[in-house]
PDB file of C-alpha atoms in Angstrom:
ATOM      1  CA  UNK A1145      13.263 114.410-193.178  1.00  0.00           C
ATOM      2  CA  UNK A1146      11.009 112.095-195.743  1.00  0.00           C
ATOM      3  CA  UNK A1147      10.927 108.136-194.677  1.00  0.00           C
ATOM      4  CA  UNK A1148      12.451 107.393-198.317  1.00  0.00           C
ATOM      5  CA  UNK A1149      15.758 109.730-197.137  1.00  0.00           C
ATOM      6  CA  UNK A1150      15.861 108.337-193.833  1.00  0.00           C
ATOM      7  CA  UNK A1151      16.077 104.887-195.468  1.00  0.00           C
ATOM      8  CA  UNK A1152      18.564 106.199-198.073  1.00  0.00           C
ATOM      9  CA  UNK A1153      20.684 107.560-194.987  1.00  0.00           C
ATOM     10  CA  UNK A1154      20.401 104.424-193.162  1.00  0.00           C
ATOM     11  CA  UNK A1155      21.393 102.178-195.961  1.00  0.00           C
ATOM     12  CA  UNK A1156      24.440 104.315-196.989  1.00  0.00           C
ATOM     13  CA  UNK A1157      25.460 104.383-192.894  1.00  0.00           C
ATOM     14  CA  UNK A1158      25.211 100.678-193.277  1.00  0.00           C
ATOM     15  CA  UNK A1159      27.289 100.579-196.077  1.00  0.00           C
ATOM     16  CA  UNK A1160      30.025 102.743-194.602  1.00  0.00           C
ATOM     17  CA  UNK A1161      30.330 100.702-191.283  1.00  0.00           C
ATOM     18  CA  UNK A1162      31.134  97.630-193.704  1.00  0.00           C
ATOM     19  CA  UNK A1163      33.284  98.981-195.794  1.00  0.00           C
ATOM     20  CA  UNK A1164      35.593 100.240-192.398  1.00  0.00           C
ATOM     21  CA  UNK A1165      35.196  96.734-190.896  1.00  0.00           C
ATOM     22  CA  UNK A1166      36.684  95.417-193.973  1.00  0.00           C
ATOM     23  CA  UNK A1167      39.502  97.742-194.551  1.00  0.00           C
ATOM     24  CA  UNK A1168      40.562  97.269-190.723  1.00  0.00           C
ATOM     25  CA  UNK A1169      40.231  93.802-191.130  1.00  0.00           C
ATOM     26  CA  UNK A1170      42.469  93.591-194.305  1.00  0.00           C
ATOM     27  CA  UNK A1171      44.839  96.231-192.807  1.00  0.00           C
ATOM     28  CA  UNK A1172      45.329  93.733-189.479  1.00  0.00           C
ATOM     29  CA  UNK A1173      45.453  90.856-191.388  1.00  0.00           C
ATOM     30  CA  UNK A1174      48.232  92.415-193.447  1.00  0.00           C
ATOM     31  CA  UNK A1175      50.282  93.524-190.157  1.00  0.00           C
ATOM     32  CA  UNK A1176      49.922  90.245-188.581  1.00  0.00           C
ATOM     33  CA  UNK A1177      50.612  87.606-191.671  1.00  0.00           C
ATOM     34  CA  UNK A1178      54.259  87.755-190.511  1.00  0.00           C
ATOM     35  CA  UNK A1179      54.127  86.712-187.016  1.00  0.00           C
ATOM     36  CA  UNK A1180      54.252  82.871-188.390  1.00  0.00           C
ATOM     37  CA  UNK A1181      57.353  82.928-190.293  1.00  0.00           C
ATOM     38  CA  UNK A1182      58.212  80.364-192.671  1.00  0.00           C
ATOM     39  CA  UNK A1183      60.967  77.993-190.721  1.00  0.00           C
ATOM     40  CA  UNK A1184      64.336  78.086-192.107  1.00  0.00           C
ATOM     41  CA  UNK A1185      67.938  76.288-191.754  1.00  0.00           C
ATOM     42  CA  UNK A1186      69.280  77.864-188.120  1.00  0.00           C
ATOM     43  CA  UNK A1187      66.167  78.099-186.545  1.00  0.00           C
ATOM     44  CA  UNK A1188      65.293  76.466-183.461  1.00  0.00           C
ATOM     45  CA  UNK A1189      63.292  73.904-184.293  1.00  0.00           C
ATOM     46  CA  UNK A1190      59.263  74.388-183.160  1.00  0.00           C
ATOM     47  CA  UNK A1191      58.425  72.735-180.261  1.00  0.00           C
ATOM     48  CA  UNK A1192      55.475  70.007-180.531  1.00  0.00           C
ATOM     49  CA  UNK A1193      53.905  67.369-178.654  1.00  0.00           C
ATOM     50  CA  UNK A1194      52.362  64.316-180.305  1.00  0.00           C
ATOM     51  CA  UNK A1195      51.129  60.817-179.570  1.00  0.00           C
ATOM     52  CA  UNK A1196      52.580  57.447-181.348  1.00  0.00           C
ATOM     53  CA  UNK A1197      50.528  54.900-182.016  1.00  0.00           C
ATOM     54  CA  UNK A1198      50.940  53.301-178.775  1.00  0.00           C
ATOM     55  CA  UNK A1199      49.669  56.730-176.820  1.00  0.00           C
ATOM     56  CA  UNK A1200      53.006  57.842-175.942  1.00  0.00           C
ATOM     57  CA  UNK A1201      53.586  61.414-175.567  1.00  0.00           C
ATOM     58  CA  UNK A1202      56.675  62.480-177.715  1.00  0.00           C
ATOM     59  CA  UNK A1203      57.934  66.137-177.016  1.00  0.00           C
ATOM     60  CA  UNK A1204      60.441  67.293-179.566  1.00  0.00           C
ATOM     61  CA  UNK A1205      62.438  69.054-176.697  1.00  0.00           C
ATOM     62  CA  UNK A1206      62.752  66.143-174.953  1.00  0.00           C
ATOM     63  CA  UNK A1207      65.238  64.977-177.552  1.00  0.00           C
ATOM     64  CA  UNK A1208      67.267  67.659-176.820  1.00  0.00           C
ATOM     65  CA  UNK A1209      70.900  66.355-177.153  1.00  0.00           C
ATOM     66  CA  UNK A1210      69.896  64.105-179.764  1.00  0.00           C
ATOM     67  CA  UNK A1211      69.889  64.652-183.682  1.00  0.00           C
ATOM     68  CA  UNK A1212      66.521  64.280-184.601  1.00  0.00           C
ATOM     69  CA  UNK A1213      65.542  62.604-188.552  1.00  0.00           C
ATOM     70  CA  UNK A1214      61.926  64.349-188.584  1.00  0.00           C
ATOM     71  CA  UNK A1215      60.257  62.780-191.323  1.00  0.00           C
ATOM     72  CA  UNK A1216      56.562  64.081-192.396  1.00  0.00           C
ATOM     73  CA  UNK A1217      54.941  61.553-194.339  1.00  0.00           C
ATOM     74  CA  UNK A1218      51.699  59.477-195.441  1.00  0.00           C
ATOM     75  CA  UNK A1219      50.766  55.642-196.110  1.00  0.00           C
ATOM     76  CA  UNK A1220      48.787  56.977-200.306  1.00  0.00           C
ATOM     77  CA  UNK A1221      52.535  58.387-200.720  1.00  0.00           C
ATOM     78  CA  UNK A1222      54.722  56.196-202.768  1.00  0.00           C
ATOM     79  CA  UNK A1223      57.760  57.864-202.137  1.00  0.00           C
ATOM     80  CA  UNK A1224      57.259  57.960-198.579  1.00  0.00           C
ATOM     81  CA  UNK A1225      56.732  54.150-198.741  1.00  0.00           C
ATOM     82  CA  UNK A1226      59.733  53.460-200.944  1.00  0.00           C
ATOM     83  CA  UNK A1227      61.997  55.430-198.101  1.00  0.00           C
ATOM     84  CA  UNK A1228      60.673  53.670-194.905  1.00  0.00           C
ATOM     85  CA  UNK A1229      62.466  50.516-195.290  1.00  0.00           C
ATOM     86  CA  UNK A1230      65.782  52.666-195.528  1.00  0.00           C
ATOM     87  CA  UNK A1231      64.593  54.598-192.850  1.00  0.00           C
ATOM     88  CA  UNK A1232      64.283  51.688-190.633  1.00  0.00           C
ATOM     89  CA  UNK A1233      67.485  50.297-191.487  1.00  0.00           C
ATOM     90  CA  UNK A1234      69.033  53.484-190.429  1.00  0.00           C
ATOM     91  CA  UNK A1235      67.350  54.025-187.483  1.00  0.00           C
ATOM     92  CA  UNK A1236      68.525  50.478-186.461  1.00  0.00           C
ATOM     93  CA  UNK A1237      72.157  51.450-187.127  1.00  0.00           C
ATOM     94  CA  UNK A1238      71.975  54.994-185.450  1.00  0.00           C
ATOM     95  CA  UNK A1239      69.887  54.469-182.609  1.00  0.00           C
ATOM     96  CA  UNK A1240      72.281  53.930-180.080  1.00  0.00           C
ATOM     97  CA  UNK A1241      74.579  56.427-181.559  1.00  0.00           C
ATOM     98  CA  UNK A1242      72.261  59.568-180.400  1.00  0.00           C
ATOM     99  CA  UNK A1243      69.947  59.706-183.143  1.00  0.00           C
ATOM    100  CA  UNK A1244      66.522  59.534-183.261  1.00  0.00           C
ATOM    101  CA  UNK A1245      63.521  59.247-186.309  1.00  0.00           C
ATOM    102  CA  UNK A1246      60.552  60.622-185.493  1.00  0.00           C
ATOM    103  CA  UNK A1247      57.899  59.844-188.458  1.00  0.00           C
ATOM    104  CA  UNK A1248      54.913  61.953-188.330  1.00  0.00           C
ATOM    105  CA  UNK A1249      52.031  60.711-190.447  1.00  0.00           C
ATOM    106  CA  UNK A1250      49.731  63.548-191.547  1.00  0.00           C
ATOM    107  CA  UNK A1251      46.226  63.296-191.246  1.00  0.00           C
ATOM    108  CA  UNK A1252      45.409  59.505-191.389  1.00  0.00           C
ATOM    109  CA  UNK A1253      43.142  57.241-189.366  1.00  0.00           C
ATOM    110  CA  UNK A1254      44.950  55.096-187.122  1.00  0.00           C
ATOM    111  CA  UNK A1255      43.954  51.705-188.850  1.00  0.00           C
ATOM    112  CA  UNK A1256      45.615  52.957-192.220  1.00  0.00           C
ATOM    113  CA  UNK A1257      49.000  54.015-190.158  1.00  0.00           C
ATOM    114  CA  UNK A1258      49.024  50.300-188.273  1.00  0.00           C
ATOM    115  CA  UNK A1259      48.351  48.500-191.254  1.00  0.00           C
ATOM    116  CA  UNK A1260      51.377  50.433-193.253  1.00  0.00           C
ATOM    117  CA  UNK A1261      53.903  50.170-190.065  1.00  0.00           C
ATOM    118  CA  UNK A1262      52.806  46.287-190.093  1.00  0.00           C
ATOM    119  CA  UNK A1263      53.584  45.645-193.762  1.00  0.00           C
ATOM    120  CA  UNK A1264      56.779  47.523-193.674  1.00  0.00           C
ATOM    121  CA  UNK A1265      57.564  46.260-190.276  1.00  0.00           C
ATOM    122  CA  UNK A1266      58.645  49.912-188.859  1.00  0.00           C
ATOM    123  CA  UNK A1267      60.701  49.985-185.698  1.00  0.00           C
ATOM    124  CA  UNK A1268      60.883  53.641-185.139  1.00  0.00           C
ATOM    125  CA  UNK A1269      58.280  55.825-183.465  1.00  0.00           C
ATOM    126  CA  UNK A1270      55.404  56.457-185.431  1.00  0.00           C
ATOM    127  CA  UNK A1271      53.518  59.901-184.378  1.00  0.00           C
ATOM    128  CA  UNK A1272      50.057  61.122-185.727  1.00  0.00           C
ATOM    129  CA  UNK A1273      49.616  64.559-186.388  1.00  0.00           C
ATOM    130  CA  UNK A1274      45.701  64.301-187.017  1.00  0.00           C
ATOM    131  CA  UNK A1275      45.005  67.758-187.316  1.00  0.00           C
ATOM    132  CA  UNK A1276      47.991  68.511-189.262  1.00  0.00           C
ATOM    133  CA  UNK A1277      48.870  71.198-186.854  1.00  0.00           C
ATOM    134  CA  UNK A1278      52.405  70.370-186.909  1.00  0.00           C
ATOM    135  CA  UNK A1279      52.473  69.678-190.688  1.00  0.00           C
ATOM    136  CA  UNK A1280      51.650  73.662-190.541  1.00  0.00           C
ATOM    137  CA  UNK A1281      54.009  74.804-188.018  1.00  0.00           C
ATOM    138  CA  UNK A1282      56.769  73.272-190.275  1.00  0.00           C
ATOM    139  CA  UNK A1283      55.433  74.679-193.285  1.00  0.00           C
ATOM    140  CA  UNK A1284      55.250  71.119-194.906  1.00  0.00           C
ATOM    141  CA  UNK A1285      53.144  71.210-198.061  1.00  0.00           C
ATOM    142  CA  UNK A1286      55.150  68.095-200.064  1.00  0.00           C
ATOM    143  CA  UNK A1287      55.479  64.882-198.727  1.00  0.00           C
ATOM    144  CA  UNK A1288      57.721  63.080-197.935  1.00  0.00           C
ATOM    145  CA  UNK A1289      59.445  66.118-196.098  1.00  0.00           C
ATOM    146  CA  UNK A1290      62.365  65.667-193.736  1.00  0.00           C
ATOM    147  CA  UNK A1291      64.045  67.757-191.402  1.00  0.00           C
ATOM    148  CA  UNK A1292      66.980  67.569-189.628  1.00  0.00           C
ATOM    149  CA  UNK A1293      67.770  68.858-186.168  1.00  0.00           C
ATOM    150  CA  UNK A1294      70.885  68.963-184.585  1.00  0.00           C
ATOM    151  CA  UNK A1295      71.682  68.101-180.477  1.00  0.00           C
ATOM    152  CA  UNK A1296      71.128  71.798-179.742  1.00  0.00           C
ATOM    153  CA  UNK A1297      67.859  71.778-181.710  1.00  0.00           C
ATOM    154  CA  UNK A1298      68.512  73.766-184.474  1.00  0.00           C
ATOM    155  CA  UNK A1299      67.221  73.237-187.778  1.00  0.00           C
ATOM    156  CA  UNK A1300      69.978  72.082-190.302  1.00  0.00           C
ATOM    157  CA  UNK A1301      68.469  70.959-193.363  1.00  0.00           C
ATOM    158  CA  UNK A1302      65.144  70.784-194.977  1.00  0.00           C
ATOM    159  CA  UNK A1303      64.344  68.254-197.916  1.00  0.00           C
ATOM    160  CA  UNK A1304      61.016  67.505-199.757  1.00  0.00           C
ATOM    161  CA  UNK A1305      61.393  64.316-201.600  1.00  0.00           C
ATOM    162  CA  UNK A1306      62.335  60.834-201.528  1.00  0.00           C
ATOM    163  CA  UNK A1307      65.434  59.773-199.970  1.00  0.00           C
ATOM    164  CA  UNK A1308      67.662  57.052-200.910  1.00  0.00           C
ATOM    165  CA  UNK A1309      69.680  55.518-198.041  1.00  0.00           C
ATOM    166  CA  UNK A1310      73.035  56.627-199.046  1.00  0.00           C
ATOM    167  CA  UNK A1311      71.509  60.294-198.481  1.00  0.00           C
ATOM    168  CA  UNK A1312      69.703  58.833-195.009  1.00  0.00           C
ATOM    169  CA  UNK A1313      73.005  57.617-193.904  1.00  0.00           C
ATOM    170  CA  UNK A1314      75.027  60.780-194.678  1.00  0.00           C
ATOM    171  CA  UNK A1315      71.970  62.882-192.773  1.00  0.00           C
ATOM    172  CA  UNK A1316      72.011  60.771-189.921  1.00  0.00           C
ATOM    173  CA  UNK A1317      75.867  61.275-189.844  1.00  0.00           C
ATOM    174  CA  UNK A1318      75.633  64.838-189.902  1.00  0.00           C
ATOM    175  CA  UNK A1319      73.399  65.154-186.915  1.00  0.00           C
ATOM    176  CA  UNK A1320      75.099  62.682-184.714  1.00  0.00           C
ATOM    177  CA  UNK A1321      76.146  64.391-181.436  1.00  0.00           C
TER     178      UNK A1321
END
């Protein structure tokens, strides 16, 4: 076989291997993409562990037996900022009735979060999702977003967008044990 034919044969073999690898990868990606399904009402809430601003760990499953108002937010989000005082009012009203608020800040520096919390004098736990991992697990793309979790740990409502205080009151009532 001539040198030219050997090179052409080698080049064709390399191209065939690359195309085969691409097809295998595409098939694998398509068959495994549904392993991470979007959360839905009625599902068990995915468990997570996040640190709060004081360095305390919060594990969602530790709140079983309580209703959880899980809120995803950021300091730059104006609707988030408007609903925070309402959430704090209702946290004060419901915290002794078995309802917790866990406010998950997504991907912001601690300095910005602390400044925001102090400005609004917030008293509920502020959790840090620095890498946006929990945000991803809960399929959150728009802020603010709120997930209501009943005392059994099931998702009962998923809401995107700003909440007026009346709606927050009704939501807290709906997850009260």
